[in-house]
Amino acid sequence: MKQSMTSLFRRPVGVILLGLALAIGALTGLELEARADSVSEQADQFLTLMNAGYQALYRVNSIAQWDASTDVKPEHDAARETAGRAYAAFNGNPAVITEARALLSQSSHLTDLQIRQLRQVLLNAAEGPMTNPDLVQRRIAVETAESSVLNGFQFKLEGSNVLANDLDRILVHSTDLGARKAAWDASKRTGPALKPGLVELQGLRNGVARELGHSNYFALQVAAYGMTDAEMVALNEGFLRDLRPLYLQLHTWAKYKLAERYHQPVPNRIPAHWINNRWSQEWGGLVEAASLDSYFTNRTPESITKTAEQFYVGLGFDKLPETFWARSDLFPAVPGSGRLKNSHASCWHIDLDHDIRSLMSVESNPWWFYTAHHELGHGYYFLAYTRPEVPPLLRIGANPAFHEGIGEQIALAAGQIPYLKSVGVLPAAYQEDRVATLLETALSHGIPFLFWASGTMTHWEYDLYAKDLASSDYNARWWKYVADYQGVEPPSGPGSRGEEFCDAATKTHIIDNPAYYYSYAIATVQKFQIHDYIARNILHQPPQSCNYSGNRDVGDFLRKFLSAGATKDWRVLLKEATGEDLSTRAMRDYFQPLTQWLEEQNKGRKIGWD
Ligand code: X8Z
Ligand code: ZN
């Protein structure tokens, strides 16, 4: 997802700036206090103003960021920076902070909805507190410059320009280890270009968070869950503890399989370029009997996004607004067009109303099929909570993991064989190999992903912000976690990725969506819980092989918690929806049939890497 903000230079410049000036002027006076005859009325007046200013500037900021991400050029970067400053000038205004704090100190006179909005005002302020304008402006400038480097990076392979999709294609299909290593190496070249900015951002982001009393930037992000940073790390470690036995079996099976594929001795840890993903975060494509590649070769990229929309429409959701199709940027930039765009998929709630857009580079293959369903999940969540009962300040997920989880869960459902047959992606005669499907699901969007997300990403970013990780240790720490949590090593062996590289910075989120990645881990756990509930209690079908297609009861069930946005506590929403607290129970149940099969396959093999 993209929480964002822009085009101050397009239409509404005068209106926005005038409104902004009036709003700030109004806040700095004490008129509010004089006029309001009760705390609650005072809060209502303040929140009316905040919601209006926030929504207007959110839109301005989003459009500037959208332009900068879809067409990288200096004038778009300049507009993004200016819009970012205007957004911070309003949301981080010291008068806003003082007023929100004063109101919250009298919370016994406030409603739950008012308290939630006021807390959100303070979280928004903490991203750009104008109690320290210099810090905020430097953060915005460095983030703009870093995104520009990342989004405009020209990958090269043997001297030729290539796109990220081209590198991914080699990692997915090539069996030539030399070509695989070249693609992997090429994908890591953004790291050194991004490292100096990341070093600056480490200090600037922590500085910004500390300005309003958060202990570090990681803690500020985790505050969206109502948790401390240490609690978040402990939650993620719990996931890893629960799933470690299954991961060790999968890791063992995978390394034997890969050694056979590449005619190599079986390694202890898996060399990163043997795996189909630049960061070894997903291990798809290892199970030939479950490969769906051939069923996508005759489809168009357009049909991929339309099929994804159809999934949601079948559950009773509206078609996407016409503006979604007119304004989104869904396909790779045309080679030679000179346009460079962000290659990472995202979905944007531009105006916190009905202007929703997705930025993707869709090609016709199973990975983009999955990702299109993921992105539209964000889009349908935006639309579900865009209603008068949910004020703009609370038009966000119940927590960030809810936002990631919905599309993840729909993508899980859209990958199930009975569904794929019912919509004609697979022929009616397709014979499912149940173990193969389950193994592919575990490898591609389940278990290794958690060891990357809860393990490597969460721990490295925790160290970066909460432990002020020294820049001389960035890469060593990165590969220590890759080795310890994922059981993966660099292509040229341990110790071959010195500090002249910065492999963490090659991951989009480290630059663009910092201290957020545990949200995907929680989303992964939660998607199995919600899917489990739907399969057992609404569809009465096995969770591993079911079909949501056309089921309005499933749509009604989802809409109930999606439409709440952040007006309710996420723990309450999850419990109300599934009857359970957050737990790996459903995930373990889902893959339970694999355990015995894996143990048989791995008989006599050394399990794990230590
Ligand atoms: O970043 C994403 C989405 C955008 S919200 C495509 N995902 C994570 C990643 O690519 O690393 C989806 C799953 C994990
Ligand atoms: Zn997402």
JSON list of C-alpha atoms in Angstrom, two decimals, residues 201-398:
[
{"chain": "A", "resi": 201, "resn": "LEU", "atom": "CA", "xyz": [17.50, 8.84, 7.11]},
{"chain": "A", "resi": 202, "resn": "GLN", "atom": "CA", "xyz": [18.31, 6.60, 10.06]},
{"chain": "A", "resi": 203, "resn": "GLY", "atom": "CA", "xyz": [19.18, 9.70, 12.08]},
{"chain": "A", "resi": 204, "resn": "LEU", "atom": "CA", "xyz": [16.47, 11.92, 10.60]},
{"chain": "A", "resi": 205, "resn": "ARG", "atom": "CA", "xyz": [13.65, 9.42, 11.10]},
{"chain": "A", "resi": 206, "resn": "ASN", "atom": "CA", "xyz": [14.73, 8.70, 14.66]},
{"chain": "A", "resi": 207, "resn": "GLY", "atom": "CA", "xyz": [15.08, 12.42, 15.28]},
{"chain": "A", "resi": 208, "resn": "VAL", "atom": "CA", "xyz": [11.58, 13.10, 13.99]},
{"chain": "A", "resi": 209, "resn": "ALA", "atom": "CA", "xyz": [10.07, 10.31, 16.12]},
{"chain": "A", "resi": 210, "resn": "ARG", "atom": "CA", "xyz": [11.93, 11.42, 19.26]},
{"chain": "A", "resi": 211, "resn": "GLU", "atom": "CA", "xyz": [10.70, 14.98, 18.82]},
{"chain": "A", "resi": 212, "resn": "LEU", "atom": "CA", "xyz": [7.26, 13.90, 20.06]},
{"chain": "A", "resi": 213, "resn": "GLY", "atom": "CA", "xyz": [8.53, 11.48, 22.67]},
{"chain": "A", "resi": 214, "resn": "HIS", "atom": "CA", "xyz": [8.65, 8.17, 20.77]},
{"chain": "A", "resi": 215, "resn": "SER", "atom": "CA", "xyz": [11.80, 6.27, 21.66]},
{"chain": "A", "resi": 216, "resn": "ASN", "atom": "CA", "xyz": [12.74, 5.69, 18.01]},
{"chain": "A", "resi": 217, "resn": "TYR", "atom": "CA", "xyz": [11.20, 5.52, 14.53]},
{"chain": "A", "resi": 218, "resn": "PHE", "atom": "CA", "xyz": [10.41, 1.79, 14.76]},
{"chain": "A", "resi": 219, "resn": "ALA", "atom": "CA", "xyz": [8.48, 2.47, 17.98]},
{"chain": "A", "resi": 220, "resn": "LEU", "atom": "CA", "xyz": [6.55, 5.28, 16.26]},
{"chain": "A", "resi": 221, "resn": "GLN", "atom": "CA", "xyz": [5.40, 2.95, 13.48]},
{"chain": "A", "resi": 222, "resn": "VAL", "atom": "CA", "xyz": [4.46, 0.21, 15.93]},
{"chain": "A", "resi": 223, "resn": "ALA", "atom": "CA", "xyz": [2.34, 2.71, 17.86]},
{"chain": "A", "resi": 224, "resn": "ALA", "atom": "CA", "xyz": [-0.26, 2.25, 15.09]},
{"chain": "A", "resi": 225, "resn": "TYR", "atom": "CA", "xyz": [-0.90, -1.17, 16.66]},
{"chain": "A", "resi": 226, "resn": "GLY", "atom": "CA", "xyz": [-1.06, 0.20, 20.21]},
{"chain": "A", "resi": 227, "resn": "MET", "atom": "CA", "xyz": [2.06, -1.83, 20.98]},
{"chain": "A", "resi": 228, "resn": "THR", "atom": "CA", "xyz": [5.64, -1.13, 22.00]},
{"chain": "A", "resi": 229, "resn": "ASP", "atom": "CA", "xyz": [8.58, -1.94, 19.74]},
{"chain": "A", "resi": 230, "resn": "ALA", "atom": "CA", "xyz": [9.71, -4.74, 22.07]},
{"chain": "A", "resi": 231, "resn": "GLU", "atom": "CA", "xyz": [6.20, -6.24, 22.02]},
{"chain": "A", "resi": 232, "resn": "MET", "atom": "CA", "xyz": [6.20, -6.20, 18.22]},
{"chain": "A", "resi": 233, "resn": "VAL", "atom": "CA", "xyz": [9.54, -8.00, 18.03]},
{"chain": "A", "resi": 234, "resn": "ALA", "atom": "CA", "xyz": [8.32, -10.55, 20.59]},
{"chain": "A", "resi": 235, "resn": "LEU", "atom": "CA", "xyz": [5.11, -11.14, 18.58]},
{"chain": "A", "resi": 236, "resn": "ASN", "atom": "CA", "xyz": [7.17, -11.86, 15.48]},
{"chain": "A", "resi": 237, "resn": "GLU", "atom": "CA", "xyz": [9.51, -14.15, 17.37]},
{"chain": "A", "resi": 238, "resn": "GLY", "atom": "CA", "xyz": [6.46, -16.07, 18.55]},
{"chain": "A", "resi": 239, "resn": "PHE", "atom": "CA", "xyz": [5.41, -16.65, 14.92]},
{"chain": "A", "resi": 240, "resn": "LEU", "atom": "CA", "xyz": [8.87, -18.01, 14.14]},
{"chain": "A", "resi": 241, "resn": "ARG", "atom": "CA", "xyz": [8.87, -20.29, 17.17]},
{"chain": "A", "resi": 242, "resn": "ASP", "atom": "CA", "xyz": [5.50, -21.73, 16.17]},
{"chain": "A", "resi": 243, "resn": "LEU", "atom": "CA", "xyz": [6.48, -22.40, 12.56]},
{"chain": "A", "resi": 244, "resn": "ARG", "atom": "CA", "xyz": [10.13, -23.33, 12.87]},
{"chain": "A", "resi": 245, "resn": "PRO", "atom": "CA", "xyz": [9.65, -27.13, 12.69]},
{"chain": "A", "resi": 246, "resn": "LEU", "atom": "CA", "xyz": [7.77, -26.76, 9.39]},
{"chain": "A", "resi": 247, "resn": "TYR", "atom": "CA", "xyz": [10.30, -24.26, 8.03]},
{"chain": "A", "resi": 248, "resn": "LEU", "atom": "CA", "xyz": [13.20, -26.59, 8.79]},
{"chain": "A", "resi": 249, "resn": "GLN", "atom": "CA", "xyz": [11.47, -29.39, 6.87]},
{"chain": "A", "resi": 250, "resn": "LEU", "atom": "CA", "xyz": [10.71, -27.09, 3.92]},
{"chain": "A", "resi": 251, "resn": "HIS", "atom": "CA", "xyz": [14.23, -25.66, 3.88]},
{"chain": "A", "resi": 252, "resn": "THR", "atom": "CA", "xyz": [15.70, -29.14, 3.81]},
{"chain": "A", "resi": 253, "resn": "TRP", "atom": "CA", "xyz": [13.37, -30.31, 1.06]},
{"chain": "A", "resi": 254, "resn": "ALA", "atom": "CA", "xyz": [14.08, -27.14, -0.97]},
{"chain": "A", "resi": 255, "resn": "LYS", "atom": "CA", "xyz": [17.85, -27.33, -0.77]},
{"chain": "A", "resi": 256, "resn": "TYR", "atom": "CA", "xyz": [17.91, -30.94, -1.94]},
{"chain": "A", "resi": 257, "resn": "LYS", "atom": "CA", "xyz": [15.55, -30.04, -4.76]},
{"chain": "A", "resi": 258, "resn": "LEU", "atom": "CA", "xyz": [17.66, -27.06, -5.82]},
{"chain": "A", "resi": 259, "resn": "ALA", "atom": "CA", "xyz": [20.94, -28.97, -5.59]},
{"chain": "A", "resi": 260, "resn": "GLU", "atom": "CA", "xyz": [19.44, -31.55, -7.94]},
{"chain": "A", "resi": 261, "resn": "ARG", "atom": "CA", "xyz": [18.12, -28.85, -10.30]},
{"chain": "A", "resi": 262, "resn": "TYR", "atom": "CA", "xyz": [21.50, -27.12, -10.55]},
{"chain": "A", "resi": 263, "resn": "HIS", "atom": "CA", "xyz": [23.63, -30.31, -10.36]},
{"chain": "A", "resi": 264, "resn": "GLN", "atom": "CA", "xyz": [25.44, -29.07, -7.25]},
{"chain": "A", "resi": 265, "resn": "PRO", "atom": "CA", "xyz": [26.37, -30.68, -3.94]},
{"chain": "A", "resi": 266, "resn": "VAL", "atom": "CA", "xyz": [23.73, -30.14, -1.24]},
{"chain": "A", "resi": 267, "resn": "PRO", "atom": "CA", "xyz": [24.72, -26.98, 0.67]},
{"chain": "A", "resi": 268, "resn": "ASN", "atom": "CA", "xyz": [24.24, -26.19, 4.34]},
{"chain": "A", "resi": 269, "resn": "ARG", "atom": "CA", "xyz": [22.57, -22.87, 3.68]},
{"chain": "A", "resi": 270, "resn": "ILE", "atom": "CA", "xyz": [20.93, -22.11, 0.33]},
{"chain": "A", "resi": 271, "resn": "PRO", "atom": "CA", "xyz": [22.85, -19.72, -1.98]},
{"chain": "A", "resi": 272, "resn": "ALA", "atom": "CA", "xyz": [20.60, -16.70, -2.58]},
{"chain": "A", "resi": 273, "resn": "HIS", "atom": "CA", "xyz": [20.80, -16.86, -6.38]},
{"chain": "A", "resi": 274, "resn": "TRP", "atom": "CA", "xyz": [19.39, -20.41, -6.39]},
{"chain": "A", "resi": 275, "resn": "ILE", "atom": "CA", "xyz": [16.03, -19.06, -5.21]},
{"chain": "A", "resi": 276, "resn": "ASN", "atom": "CA", "xyz": [13.44, -17.45, -7.51]},
{"chain": "A", "resi": 277, "resn": "ASN", "atom": "CA", "xyz": [13.23, -14.15, -5.69]},
{"chain": "A", "resi": 278, "resn": "ARG", "atom": "CA", "xyz": [15.77, -11.32, -5.34]},
{"chain": "A", "resi": 279, "resn": "TRP", "atom": "CA", "xyz": [15.62, -11.46, -1.53]},
{"chain": "A", "resi": 280, "resn": "SER", "atom": "CA", "xyz": [14.71, -15.15, -1.06]},
{"chain": "A", "resi": 281, "resn": "GLN", "atom": "CA", "xyz": [11.45, -13.92, 0.43]},
{"chain": "A", "resi": 282, "resn": "GLU", "atom": "CA", "xyz": [9.21, -16.25, -1.61]},
{"chain": "A", "resi": 283, "resn": "TRP", "atom": "CA", "xyz": [10.29, -19.64, -2.88]},
{"chain": "A", "resi": 284, "resn": "GLY", "atom": "CA", "xyz": [7.82, -20.30, -5.67]},
{"chain": "A", "resi": 285, "resn": "GLY", "atom": "CA", "xyz": [8.48, -22.40, -8.75]},
{"chain": "A", "resi": 286, "resn": "LEU", "atom": "CA", "xyz": [10.07, -25.39, -7.01]},
{"chain": "A", "resi": 287, "resn": "VAL", "atom": "CA", "xyz": [7.13, -27.75, -7.42]},
{"chain": "A", "resi": 288, "resn": "GLU", "atom": "CA", "xyz": [6.74, -28.71, -11.08]},
{"chain": "A", "resi": 289, "resn": "ALA", "atom": "CA", "xyz": [3.47, -30.55, -10.49]},
{"chain": "A", "resi": 290, "resn": "ALA", "atom": "CA", "xyz": [1.89, -27.33, -9.21]},
{"chain": "A", "resi": 291, "resn": "SER", "atom": "CA", "xyz": [3.24, -24.96, -11.86]},
{"chain": "A", "resi": 292, "resn": "LEU", "atom": "CA", "xyz": [0.54, -22.83, -13.47]},
{"chain": "A", "resi": 293, "resn": "ASP", "atom": "CA", "xyz": [2.94, -20.89, -15.72]},
{"chain": "A", "resi": 294, "resn": "SER", "atom": "CA", "xyz": [1.67, -22.43, -18.95]},
{"chain": "A", "resi": 295, "resn": "TYR", "atom": "CA", "xyz": [-1.93, -21.35, -18.22]},
{"chain": "A", "resi": 296, "resn": "PHE", "atom": "CA", "xyz": [-0.90, -17.70, -18.28]},
{"chain": "A", "resi": 297, "resn": "THR", "atom": "CA", "xyz": [1.04, -17.60, -21.54]},
{"chain": "A", "resi": 298, "resn": "ASN", "atom": "CA", "xyz": [-2.04, -16.90, -23.67]},
{"chain": "A", "resi": 299, "resn": "ARG", "atom": "CA", "xyz": [-3.54, -14.28, -21.41]},
{"chain": "A", "resi": 300, "resn": "THR", "atom": "CA", "xyz": [-3.02, -10.52, -21.61]},
{"chain": "A", "resi": 301, "resn": "PRO", "atom": "CA", "xyz": [-1.80, -8.39, -18.68]},
{"chain": "A", "resi": 302, "resn": "GLU", "atom": "CA", "xyz": [-5.13, -6.48, -18.95]},
{"chain": "A", "resi": 303, "resn": "SER", "atom": "CA", "xyz": [-7.06, -9.69, -18.33]},
{"chain": "A", "resi": 304, "resn": "ILE", "atom": "CA", "xyz": [-5.05, -10.27, -15.14]},
{"chain": "A", "resi": 305, "resn": "THR", "atom": "CA", "xyz": [-6.27, -7.04, -13.52]},
{"chain": "A", "resi": 306, "resn": "LYS", "atom": "CA", "xyz": [-9.83, -7.52, -14.83]},
{"chain": "A", "resi": 307, "resn": "THR", "atom": "CA", "xyz": [-9.97, -11.06, -13.44]},
{"chain": "A", "resi": 308, "resn": "ALA", "atom": "CA", "xyz": [-8.82, -9.70, -10.10]},
{"chain": "A", "resi": 309, "resn": "GLU", "atom": "CA", "xyz": [-11.60, -7.08, -10.13]},
{"chain": "A", "resi": 310, "resn": "GLN", "atom": "CA", "xyz": [-14.07, -9.82, -11.01]},
{"chain": "A", "resi": 311, "resn": "PHE", "atom": "CA", "xyz": [-13.15, -11.73, -7.85]},
{"chain": "A", "resi": 312, "resn": "TYR", "atom": "CA", "xyz": [-14.32, -8.82, -5.70]},
{"chain": "A", "resi": 313, "resn": "VAL", "atom": "CA", "xyz": [-17.36, -8.06, -7.87]},
{"chain": "A", "resi": 314, "resn": "GLY", "atom": "CA", "xyz": [-18.39, -11.71, -7.55]},
{"chain": "A", "resi": 315, "resn": "LEU", "atom": "CA", "xyz": [-18.50, -11.27, -3.77]},
{"chain": "A", "resi": 316, "resn": "GLY", "atom": "CA", "xyz": [-20.89, -8.33, -4.16]},
{"chain": "A", "resi": 317, "resn": "PHE", "atom": "CA", "xyz": [-18.45, -5.40, -4.20]},
{"chain": "A", "resi": 318, "resn": "ASP", "atom": "CA", "xyz": [-18.99, -2.64, -6.78]},
{"chain": "A", "resi": 319, "resn": "LYS", "atom": "CA", "xyz": [-16.91, -2.44, -9.93]},
{"chain": "A", "resi": 320, "resn": "LEU", "atom": "CA", "xyz": [-13.88, -0.22, -9.50]},
{"chain": "A", "resi": 321, "resn": "PRO", "atom": "CA", "xyz": [-14.54, 3.45, -10.32]},
{"chain": "A", "resi": 322, "resn": "GLU", "atom": "CA", "xyz": [-13.89, 4.41, -13.96]},
{"chain": "A", "resi": 323, "resn": "THR", "atom": "CA", "xyz": [-11.17, 6.75, -12.71]},
{"chain": "A", "resi": 324, "resn": "PHE", "atom": "CA", "xyz": [-9.26, 3.74, -11.38]},
{"chain": "A", "resi": 325, "resn": "TRP", "atom": "CA", "xyz": [-8.79, 2.45, -14.93]},
{"chain": "A", "resi": 326, "resn": "ALA", "atom": "CA", "xyz": [-8.16, 5.92, -16.39]},
{"chain": "A", "resi": 327, "resn": "ARG", "atom": "CA", "xyz": [-5.60, 7.06, -13.83]},
{"chain": "A", "resi": 328, "resn": "SER", "atom": "CA", "xyz": [-3.78, 3.91, -12.71]},
{"chain": "A", "resi": 329, "resn": "ASP", "atom": "CA", "xyz": [-0.39, 2.96, -14.12]},
{"chain": "A", "resi": 330, "resn": "LEU", "atom": "CA", "xyz": [-0.71, -0.80, -14.43]},
{"chain": "A", "resi": 331, "resn": "PHE", "atom": "CA", "xyz": [1.86, -1.99, -16.97]},
{"chain": "A", "resi": 332, "resn": "PRO", "atom": "CA", "xyz": [5.66, -1.79, -17.44]},
{"chain": "A", "resi": 333, "resn": "ALA", "atom": "CA", "xyz": [7.05, 1.44, -18.90]},
{"chain": "A", "resi": 334, "resn": "VAL", "atom": "CA", "xyz": [7.58, 1.03, -22.64]},
{"chain": "A", "resi": 335, "resn": "PRO", "atom": "CA", "xyz": [11.30, 0.36, -23.24]},
{"chain": "A", "resi": 336, "resn": "GLY", "atom": "CA", "xyz": [12.91, 3.28, -25.04]},
{"chain": "A", "resi": 337, "resn": "SER", "atom": "CA", "xyz": [10.11, 5.68, -24.01]},
{"chain": "A", "resi": 338, "resn": "GLY", "atom": "CA", "xyz": [12.50, 7.39, -21.62]},
{"chain": "A", "resi": 339, "resn": "ARG", "atom": "CA", "xyz": [9.98, 7.14, -18.82]},
{"chain": "A", "resi": 340, "resn": "LEU", "atom": "CA", "xyz": [11.23, 5.56, -15.61]},
{"chain": "A", "resi": 341, "resn": "LYS", "atom": "CA", "xyz": [8.76, 4.41, -12.97]},
{"chain": "A", "resi": 342, "resn": "ASN", "atom": "CA", "xyz": [8.70, 2.66, -9.64]},
{"chain": "A", "resi": 343, "resn": "SER", "atom": "CA", "xyz": [8.72, -1.08, -10.37]},
{"chain": "A", "resi": 344, "resn": "HIS", "atom": "CA", "xyz": [7.18, -2.09, -7.05]},
{"chain": "A", "resi": 345, "resn": "ALA", "atom": "CA", "xyz": [3.43, -2.67, -6.86]},
{"chain": "A", "resi": 346, "resn": "SER", "atom": "CA", "xyz": [1.30, -0.33, -4.75]},
{"chain": "A", "resi": 347, "resn": "CYS", "atom": "CA", "xyz": [-2.24, 0.97, -4.39]},
{"chain": "A", "resi": 348, "resn": "TRP", "atom": "CA", "xyz": [-3.08, 4.57, -3.50]},
{"chain": "A", "resi": 349, "resn": "HIS", "atom": "CA", "xyz": [-6.01, 6.31, -1.84]},
{"chain": "A", "resi": 350, "resn": "ILE", "atom": "CA", "xyz": [-5.24, 9.61, -3.50]},
{"chain": "A", "resi": 351, "resn": "ASP", "atom": "CA", "xyz": [-7.93, 11.83, -2.00]},
{"chain": "A", "resi": 352, "resn": "LEU", "atom": "CA", "xyz": [-9.25, 9.65, 0.84]},
{"chain": "A", "resi": 353, "resn": "ASP", "atom": "CA", "xyz": [-12.38, 9.53, -1.29]},
{"chain": "A", "resi": 354, "resn": "HIS", "atom": "CA", "xyz": [-13.01, 7.71, -4.59]},
{"chain": "A", "resi": 355, "resn": "ASP", "atom": "CA", "xyz": [-9.79, 8.54, -6.44]},
{"chain": "A", "resi": 356, "resn": "ILE", "atom": "CA", "xyz": [-7.99, 5.23, -5.98]},
{"chain": "A", "resi": 357, "resn": "ARG", "atom": "CA", "xyz": [-5.15, 4.12, -8.23]},
{"chain": "A", "resi": 358, "resn": "SER", "atom": "CA", "xyz": [-2.69, 1.30, -8.53]},
{"chain": "A", "resi": 359, "resn": "LEU", "atom": "CA", "xyz": [0.90, 1.42, -9.68]},
{"chain": "A", "resi": 360, "resn": "MET", "atom": "CA", "xyz": [2.03, -1.93, -11.03]},
{"chain": "A", "resi": 361, "resn": "SER", "atom": "CA", "xyz": [4.02, -3.46, -13.90]},
{"chain": "A", "resi": 362, "resn": "VAL", "atom": "CA", "xyz": [1.68, -6.36, -14.61]},
{"chain": "A", "resi": 363, "resn": "GLU", "atom": "CA", "xyz": [2.78, -9.15, -16.91]},
{"chain": "A", "resi": 364, "resn": "SER", "atom": "CA", "xyz": [0.82, -12.30, -17.53]},
{"chain": "A", "resi": 365, "resn": "ASN", "atom": "CA", "xyz": [2.21, -14.78, -15.04]},
{"chain": "A", "resi": 366, "resn": "PRO", "atom": "CA", "xyz": [1.10, -16.35, -11.73]},
{"chain": "A", "resi": 367, "resn": "TRP", "atom": "CA", "xyz": [3.15, -13.90, -9.65]},
{"chain": "A", "resi": 368, "resn": "TRP", "atom": "CA", "xyz": [1.45, -10.81, -11.10]},
{"chain": "A", "resi": 369, "resn": "PHE", "atom": "CA", "xyz": [-1.92, -12.58, -10.91]},
{"chain": "A", "resi": 370, "resn": "TYR", "atom": "CA", "xyz": [-1.32, -12.93, -7.17]},
{"chain": "A", "resi": 371, "resn": "THR", "atom": "CA", "xyz": [-0.04, -9.37, -6.81]},
{"chain": "A", "resi": 372, "resn": "ALA", "atom": "CA", "xyz": [-2.97, -7.84, -8.71]},
{"chain": "A", "resi": 373, "resn": "HIS", "atom": "CA", "xyz": [-5.37, -9.48, -6.24]},
{"chain": "A", "resi": 374, "resn": "HIS", "atom": "CA", "xyz": [-3.22, -8.16, -3.38]},
{"chain": "A", "resi": 375, "resn": "GLU", "atom": "CA", "xyz": [-3.29, -4.58, -4.68]},
{"chain": "A", "resi": 376, "resn": "LEU", "atom": "CA", "xyz": [-7.02, -4.59, -5.38]},
{"chain": "A", "resi": 377, "resn": "GLY", "atom": "CA", "xyz": [-7.50, -5.73, -1.79]},
{"chain": "A", "resi": 378, "resn": "HIS", "atom": "CA", "xyz": [-6.11, -2.34, -0.74]},
{"chain": "A", "resi": 379, "resn": "GLY", "atom": "CA", "xyz": [-8.39, -0.65, -3.27]},
{"chain": "A", "resi": 380, "resn": "TYR", "atom": "CA", "xyz": [-11.54, -2.39, -2.04]},
{"chain": "A", "resi": 381, "resn": "TYR", "atom": "CA", "xyz": [-10.57, -1.66, 1.58]},
{"chain": "A", "resi": 382, "resn": "PHE", "atom": "CA", "xyz": [-10.20, 2.07, 0.70]},
{"chain": "A", "resi": 383, "resn": "LEU", "atom": "CA", "xyz": [-13.65, 2.03, -0.89]},
{"chain": "A", "resi": 384, "resn": "ALA", "atom": "CA", "xyz": [-15.27, 0.08, 1.95]},
{"chain": "A", "resi": 385, "resn": "TYR", "atom": "CA", "xyz": [-14.32, 2.64, 4.60]},
{"chain": "A", "resi": 386, "resn": "THR", "atom": "CA", "xyz": [-14.86, 5.71, 2.43]},
{"chain": "A", "resi": 387, "resn": "ARG", "atom": "CA", "xyz": [-18.22, 6.63, 3.91]},
{"chain": "A", "resi": 388, "resn": "PRO", "atom": "CA", "xyz": [-19.52, 9.51, 6.04]},
{"chain": "A", "resi": 389, "resn": "GLU", "atom": "CA", "xyz": [-19.39, 7.50, 9.29]},
{"chain": "A", "resi": 390, "resn": "VAL", "atom": "CA", "xyz": [-15.61, 7.17, 8.97]},
{"chain": "A", "resi": 391, "resn": "PRO", "atom": "CA", "xyz": [-13.86, 10.55, 9.23]},
{"chain": "A", "resi": 392, "resn": "PRO", "atom": "CA", "xyz": [-10.92, 11.09, 6.84]},
{"chain": "A", "resi": 393, "resn": "LEU", "atom": "CA", "xyz": [-8.42, 10.80, 9.71]},
{"chain": "A", "resi": 394, "resn": "LEU", "atom": "CA", "xyz": [-9.58, 7.22, 10.29]},
{"chain": "A", "resi": 395, "resn": "ARG", "atom": "CA", "xyz": [-9.73, 6.17, 6.62]},
{"chain": "A", "resi": 396, "resn": "ILE", "atom": "CA", "xyz": [-6.88, 3.76, 7.17]},
{"chain": "A", "resi": 397, "resn": "GLY", "atom": "CA", "xyz": [-6.77, 0.09, 8.07]},
{"chain": "A", "resi": 398, "resn": "ALA", "atom": "CA", "xyz": [-7.72, -1.09, 11.56]}
]
